[in-house]
Amino acid sequence: MSKSKIIIIHTGGTIASKVDYKTGAVVAKFEPEELYALYPELKEVSDFDIIKVANIMSEDVDFNFVNELALAIKKGIKKETKGIIITHGTDTIHYTSAALHFMLKNLPIPVILVGAQRSSDRPSSDAGMNLICAARFIIKTNWGGVGVCMHENQSDESCVVLPGEKARKMHSSRRDAFMSFDDGLVARVSYLSGEVEMLHKVIINKEKFELTLIDKNIWVGLIKVHPGFDPKILRNYINYSGLVIEGTGLGHVHENCLPEIENLIKKGVKVIMATQTIFGVVNMNVYSRGRKLLELGVKGNYENLPPESVFMKLLIELSKGS
Amino acid sequence: MSKSKIIIIHTGGTIASKVDYKTGAVVAKFEPEELYALYPELKEVSDFDIIKVANIMSEDVDFNFVNELALAIKKGIKKETKGIIITHGTDTIHYTSAALHFMLKNLPIPVILVGAQRSSDRPSSDAGMNLICAARFIIKTNWGGVGVCMHENQSDESCVVLPGEKARKMHSSRRDAFMSFDDGLVARVSYLSGEVEMLHKVIINKEKFELTLIDKNIWVGLIKVHPGFDPKILRNYINYSGLVIEGTGLGHVHENCLPEIENLIKKGVKVIMATQTIFGVVNMNVYSRGRKLLELGVKGNYENLPPESVFMKLLIELSKGS
């Protein structure tokens, strides 16, 4: 039997929410079946199985949820599964997509997260287009990996599939909130013609699929330095396994942070540098401050990932025991 | 005497740095006079006075420095001053520009911060073009305010002047690292033709100029929530005057943060919501979690500023005693 089925894993978020007409607020209370009923065009693209893993707004995403989701994906990887779509709140879609990227090694199928900036029962909703483009991408590709499929721009012409570890929500309300500054789009999907343009070298991974679950005993911090940052704040992470610091520029901190960072590293905290510029590589070789940080044992040099992704990468590495 | 002079205030950073050929690292050790010697084209635009306020890399910017800079600007506002250029490290240029925007009320002249992503003694340096475009903007405008003038894109054709409170460094190395997603560019300056295109309604402020200095007894925190964020971290800010939380999306936090936020507000900490999406407005009315935060007394609703700017705004407000 050829692969022909797409699994939709439902987790909640705006894509699965409705306006509560009593209060006017948007709440997570959509049922998966309703999504299918709302977008009958989906049936033209593929057959689907719809599974509900959670029904939460994305600000409440925690590592239990991410582990459950990873296990549901593992279960969904079967001979007849062409790919998996995860409906997810956009607020933290990039934290989850980065986590899944690092947790699911050698994915044989595409696992595509989609969200919506307007709830599915609103006429202006972007939910349907993101969903349909994700389904089309899955049907037409042999790519294996975690991606995020959202509007390319403010028009309703195309979606882009961003790599899960490089997606980031960059606007609180626009439908094209997810962007990549540098490179690395996986594909562009035309909503109008249905065409899929691959923008990424397709590598079919033949190695054994592996899953790492997040170890809930591991604590990792994510902080940002800034003018007026009190270095004593760093002492709060002394019992953590790891700490990601969003440094300025290429990965810098104020001189007064150096003794505290040195102390954290001595106490066994793995300290990783990321950049609060979000885009661009960390490079601690260029300026003298960066060189000092390297000397102290700060890691993360030459990494080109958003800080949220660096955070998830560290968490998964520590969960593996490495 | 008509206004004809531009003051260049020198503070350090890459624009004022050289490669140390002993170590290969970039260090801050440029003297203001050398800048003038390097860019003789500046003389064609205007007369200049060059003042050195500091010579630090921008990761070491602190509030003493920002106060000194504000005082130097105040001193520089004279009948013959057409505008002020501040050379500054790009890493924290946006923290300083936002601070100055909120500190200097009713500025009668343009105060433009410029930086460079490559040091001035390198052939690929962007320093000269940013400087010259800033000078041209000042000569040709009657705008009063704080702006940041940097490359518009990766070509050497034009610079843009961004409003000081909306600029943000978005790339660790690209010359067009500063961007505005939404709106609000002040002007575009063609490097080739020298033309200045105003993109902002020019409002000549006739009200009295006022300066607020940062009160060094005020502590404000800037933190980011994320999946796996330990709400107990919030307790570290119990003795702070204010705390800016970079929430997800429209300004959300995990449910488990609510009791800690409530406690901070009860203890007198001013808690302001910003969004880690950087671009877009905070709106705590849309979802039920946001409404709960408003009920608890969290402020910052409808603000459309990057988190770093929200942080500086709160600091200056608290410095005023409001």
Short mmCIF file of C-alpha atoms in Angstrom, two decimals, chain B residues 53-267:
data_model
loop_
_atom_site.label_atom_id
_atom_site.label_comp_id
_atom_site.label_asym_id
_atom_site.label_seq_id
_atom_site.Cartn_x
_atom_site.Cartn_y
_atom_site.Cartn_z
CA VAL B 53 32.21 61.41 25.78
CA ALA B 54 33.44 57.83 26.16
CA ASN B 55 35.35 55.12 24.38
CA ILE B 56 33.58 51.92 25.26
CA MET B 57 32.25 48.94 23.39
CA SER B 58 28.49 48.99 23.51
CA GLU B 59 28.05 45.88 25.67
CA ASP B 60 29.48 47.97 28.52
CA VAL B 61 26.88 50.73 28.18
CA ASP B 62 25.35 51.54 31.56
CA PHE B 63 23.07 54.23 32.91
CA ASN B 64 25.96 56.48 34.00
CA PHE B 65 27.05 56.56 30.40
CA VAL B 66 23.51 57.24 29.14
CA ASN B 67 23.11 60.11 31.62
CA GLU B 68 26.47 61.61 30.57
CA LEU B 69 25.42 61.38 26.95
CA ALA B 70 22.08 63.10 27.65
CA LEU B 71 23.89 65.92 29.46
CA ALA B 72 26.31 66.32 26.54
CA ILE B 73 23.33 66.57 24.17
CA LYS B 74 21.68 69.18 26.40
CA LYS B 75 24.91 71.17 26.40
CA GLY B 76 25.14 70.84 22.62
CA ILE B 77 21.71 72.36 21.94
CA LYS B 78 22.72 75.88 21.03
CA LYS B 79 21.60 78.44 18.50
CA GLU B 80 24.25 77.39 16.00
CA THR B 81 23.74 73.63 16.36
CA LYS B 82 21.85 72.15 13.43
CA GLY B 83 21.91 68.65 14.91
CA ILE B 84 23.91 66.08 16.82
CA ILE B 85 25.40 62.80 15.63
CA ILE B 86 26.33 60.17 18.20
CA THR B 87 28.72 57.43 17.16
CA HIS B 88 27.84 54.35 19.19
CA GLY B 89 28.39 50.60 19.19
CA THR B 90 25.56 48.86 17.34
CA ASP B 91 25.05 46.11 19.95
CA THR B 92 23.13 48.40 22.28
CA ILE B 93 22.50 51.43 20.05
CA HIS B 94 18.75 50.79 20.30
CA TYR B 95 18.78 50.68 24.10
CA THR B 96 20.53 54.07 24.12
CA SER B 97 18.35 55.56 21.37
CA ALA B 98 15.17 54.49 23.18
CA ALA B 99 16.50 55.85 26.49
CA LEU B 100 17.37 59.21 24.91
CA HIS B 101 13.97 59.37 23.19
CA PHE B 102 12.21 59.13 26.56
CA MET B 103 14.75 61.29 28.44
CA LEU B 104 14.86 64.25 26.03
CA LYS B 105 11.38 65.72 25.68
CA ASN B 106 10.63 68.29 22.97
CA LEU B 107 14.02 68.08 21.28
CA PRO B 108 14.38 71.08 18.98
CA ILE B 109 17.00 69.39 16.75
CA PRO B 110 17.74 65.93 15.35
CA VAL B 111 19.94 63.69 17.49
CA ILE B 112 21.04 60.80 15.28
CA LEU B 113 22.89 57.71 16.48
CA VAL B 114 25.10 55.92 13.99
CA GLY B 115 27.16 52.79 14.26
CA ALA B 116 29.10 50.41 12.07
CA GLN B 117 29.11 46.67 11.70
CA ARG B 118 32.70 46.72 10.36
CA SER B 119 35.41 48.84 11.99
CA SER B 120 36.37 52.09 10.31
CA ASP B 121 39.85 50.95 9.30
CA ARG B 122 38.50 48.06 7.19
CA PRO B 123 37.86 48.56 3.50
CA SER B 124 34.38 47.04 3.87
CA SER B 125 33.41 49.42 6.67
CA ASP B 126 29.89 50.81 6.66
CA ALA B 127 30.90 53.57 9.09
CA GLY B 128 31.47 56.35 6.56
CA MET B 129 28.22 55.92 4.70
CA ASN B 130 26.14 55.83 7.89
CA LEU B 131 27.89 58.97 9.16
CA ILE B 132 27.58 60.92 5.94
CA CYS B 133 23.91 60.00 5.50
CA ALA B 134 23.21 61.09 9.10
CA ALA B 135 24.91 64.44 8.43
CA ARG B 136 22.94 64.95 5.22
CA PHE B 137 19.69 64.15 7.00
CA ILE B 138 20.48 66.70 9.70
CA ILE B 139 21.37 69.43 7.21
CA LYS B 140 18.22 68.93 5.15
CA THR B 141 15.56 68.48 7.83
CA ASN B 142 13.77 70.46 10.49
CA TRP B 143 12.75 67.31 12.34
CA GLY B 144 13.36 67.24 16.07
CA GLY B 145 13.87 63.90 17.81
CA VAL B 146 16.14 60.92 18.38
CA GLY B 147 16.84 58.68 15.41
CA VAL B 148 19.15 55.88 14.32
CA CYS B 149 20.74 56.11 10.85
CA MET B 150 22.00 52.86 9.34
CA HIS B 151 22.17 51.02 6.00
CA GLU B 152 18.71 50.35 4.53
CA ASN B 153 19.77 47.08 2.92
CA GLN B 154 22.98 45.24 2.05
CA SER B 155 23.82 47.57 -0.83
CA ASP B 156 25.62 50.85 -0.31
CA GLU B 157 22.88 52.93 -1.92
CA SER B 158 20.82 54.28 0.94
CA CYS B 159 20.45 54.63 4.68
CA VAL B 160 17.26 54.91 6.66
CA VAL B 161 16.61 56.97 9.76
CA LEU B 162 14.57 54.93 12.24
CA PRO B 163 12.80 56.52 15.21
CA GLY B 164 14.98 56.05 18.29
CA GLU B 165 12.24 54.27 20.24
CA LYS B 166 11.51 51.78 17.44
CA ALA B 167 14.96 50.85 16.17
CA ARG B 168 16.25 47.39 17.01
CA LYS B 169 19.36 45.45 16.07
CA MET B 170 18.00 42.36 14.28
CA HIS B 171 21.14 40.73 12.89
CA SER B 172 24.49 40.04 14.51
CA SER B 173 26.60 40.98 11.49
CA ARG B 174 24.69 42.33 8.47
CA ARG B 175 25.09 46.02 7.71
CA ASP B 176 21.31 46.38 7.44
CA ALA B 177 20.85 44.95 10.93
CA PHE B 178 18.38 47.61 12.02
CA MET B 179 14.86 47.18 10.79
CA SER B 180 11.31 48.28 11.34
CA PHE B 181 8.62 45.70 10.51
CA ASP B 182 5.58 47.90 10.68
CA ASP B 183 5.98 51.52 9.94
CA GLY B 184 7.55 54.58 11.27
CA LEU B 185 10.72 55.19 9.24
CA VAL B 186 11.66 58.85 9.64
CA ALA B 187 13.53 59.24 6.36
CA ARG B 188 15.49 57.56 3.59
CA VAL B 189 18.82 59.13 2.62
CA SER B 190 20.37 58.32 -0.73
CA TYR B 191 24.12 57.93 -0.42
CA LEU B 192 24.55 58.30 -4.16
CA SER B 193 22.50 61.43 -4.83
CA GLY B 194 22.45 62.93 -1.35
CA GLU B 195 18.66 63.25 -1.51
CA VAL B 196 16.65 63.01 1.68
CA GLU B 197 13.12 61.60 1.45
CA MET B 198 11.07 62.38 4.54
CA LEU B 199 8.75 59.48 5.41
CA HIS B 200 7.38 60.97 8.58
CA LYS B 201 5.20 63.97 9.13
CA VAL B 202 7.55 66.67 10.33
CA ILE B 203 6.36 68.20 13.55
CA ILE B 204 8.41 71.12 14.75
CA ASN B 205 8.11 71.01 18.48
CA LYS B 206 7.87 74.45 20.00
CA GLU B 207 7.36 73.32 23.58
CA LYS B 208 10.03 73.65 26.23
CA PHE B 209 12.87 71.15 26.06
CA GLU B 210 13.04 68.95 29.16
CA LEU B 211 15.63 66.43 30.31
CA THR B 212 14.98 63.54 32.70
CA LEU B 213 18.07 61.76 33.96
CA ILE B 214 17.97 58.06 34.90
CA ASP B 215 17.69 57.64 38.66
CA LYS B 216 20.39 55.15 39.61
CA ASN B 217 18.40 53.98 42.61
CA ILE B 218 15.66 52.61 40.37
CA TRP B 219 15.96 48.95 39.38
CA VAL B 220 13.96 47.65 36.46
CA GLY B 221 14.09 44.06 35.23
CA LEU B 222 13.57 42.73 31.71
CA ILE B 223 12.70 39.05 31.41
CA LYS B 224 11.20 36.68 28.94
CA VAL B 225 8.79 33.85 29.66
CA HIS B 226 9.02 30.59 27.72
CA PRO B 227 7.91 26.97 27.98
CA GLY B 228 9.71 25.52 30.99
CA PHE B 229 10.01 28.94 32.67
CA ASP B 230 10.08 28.58 36.44
CA PRO B 231 7.62 31.12 37.89
CA LYS B 232 9.76 31.32 41.06
CA ILE B 233 12.25 33.35 38.98
CA LEU B 234 9.74 36.21 39.22
CA ARG B 235 10.40 36.41 42.98
CA ASN B 236 13.85 37.84 42.27
CA TYR B 237 12.21 41.10 41.24
CA ILE B 238 10.26 41.65 44.47
CA ASN B 239 12.49 44.57 45.50
CA TYR B 240 12.60 46.12 42.04
CA SER B 241 10.67 49.25 41.12
CA GLY B 242 9.53 47.78 37.83
CA LEU B 243 9.59 44.67 35.69
CA VAL B 244 9.04 44.31 31.95
CA ILE B 245 7.88 40.83 30.96
CA GLU B 246 8.37 39.77 27.37
CA GLY B 247 5.23 37.69 27.05
CA THR B 248 4.41 35.47 24.10
CA GLY B 249 2.24 36.76 21.25
CA LEU B 250 -0.11 39.55 22.25
CA GLY B 251 1.35 39.46 25.77
CA HIS B 252 0.70 36.08 27.39
CA VAL B 253 2.29 34.08 30.18
CA HIS B 254 1.81 30.52 31.42
CA GLU B 255 -1.01 30.10 33.90
CA ASN B 256 1.50 29.18 36.62
CA CYS B 257 2.98 32.72 36.51
CA LEU B 258 -0.24 34.44 37.57
CA PRO B 259 0.13 34.10 41.38
CA GLU B 260 3.72 35.39 41.26
CA ILE B 261 2.76 38.36 39.08
CA GLU B 262 -0.12 39.15 41.42
CA ASN B 263 2.30 39.08 44.34
CA LEU B 264 4.79 41.42 42.63
CA ILE B 265 2.05 43.95 41.92
CA LYS B 266 0.81 43.73 45.53
CA LYS B 267 4.34 44.46 46.71
#
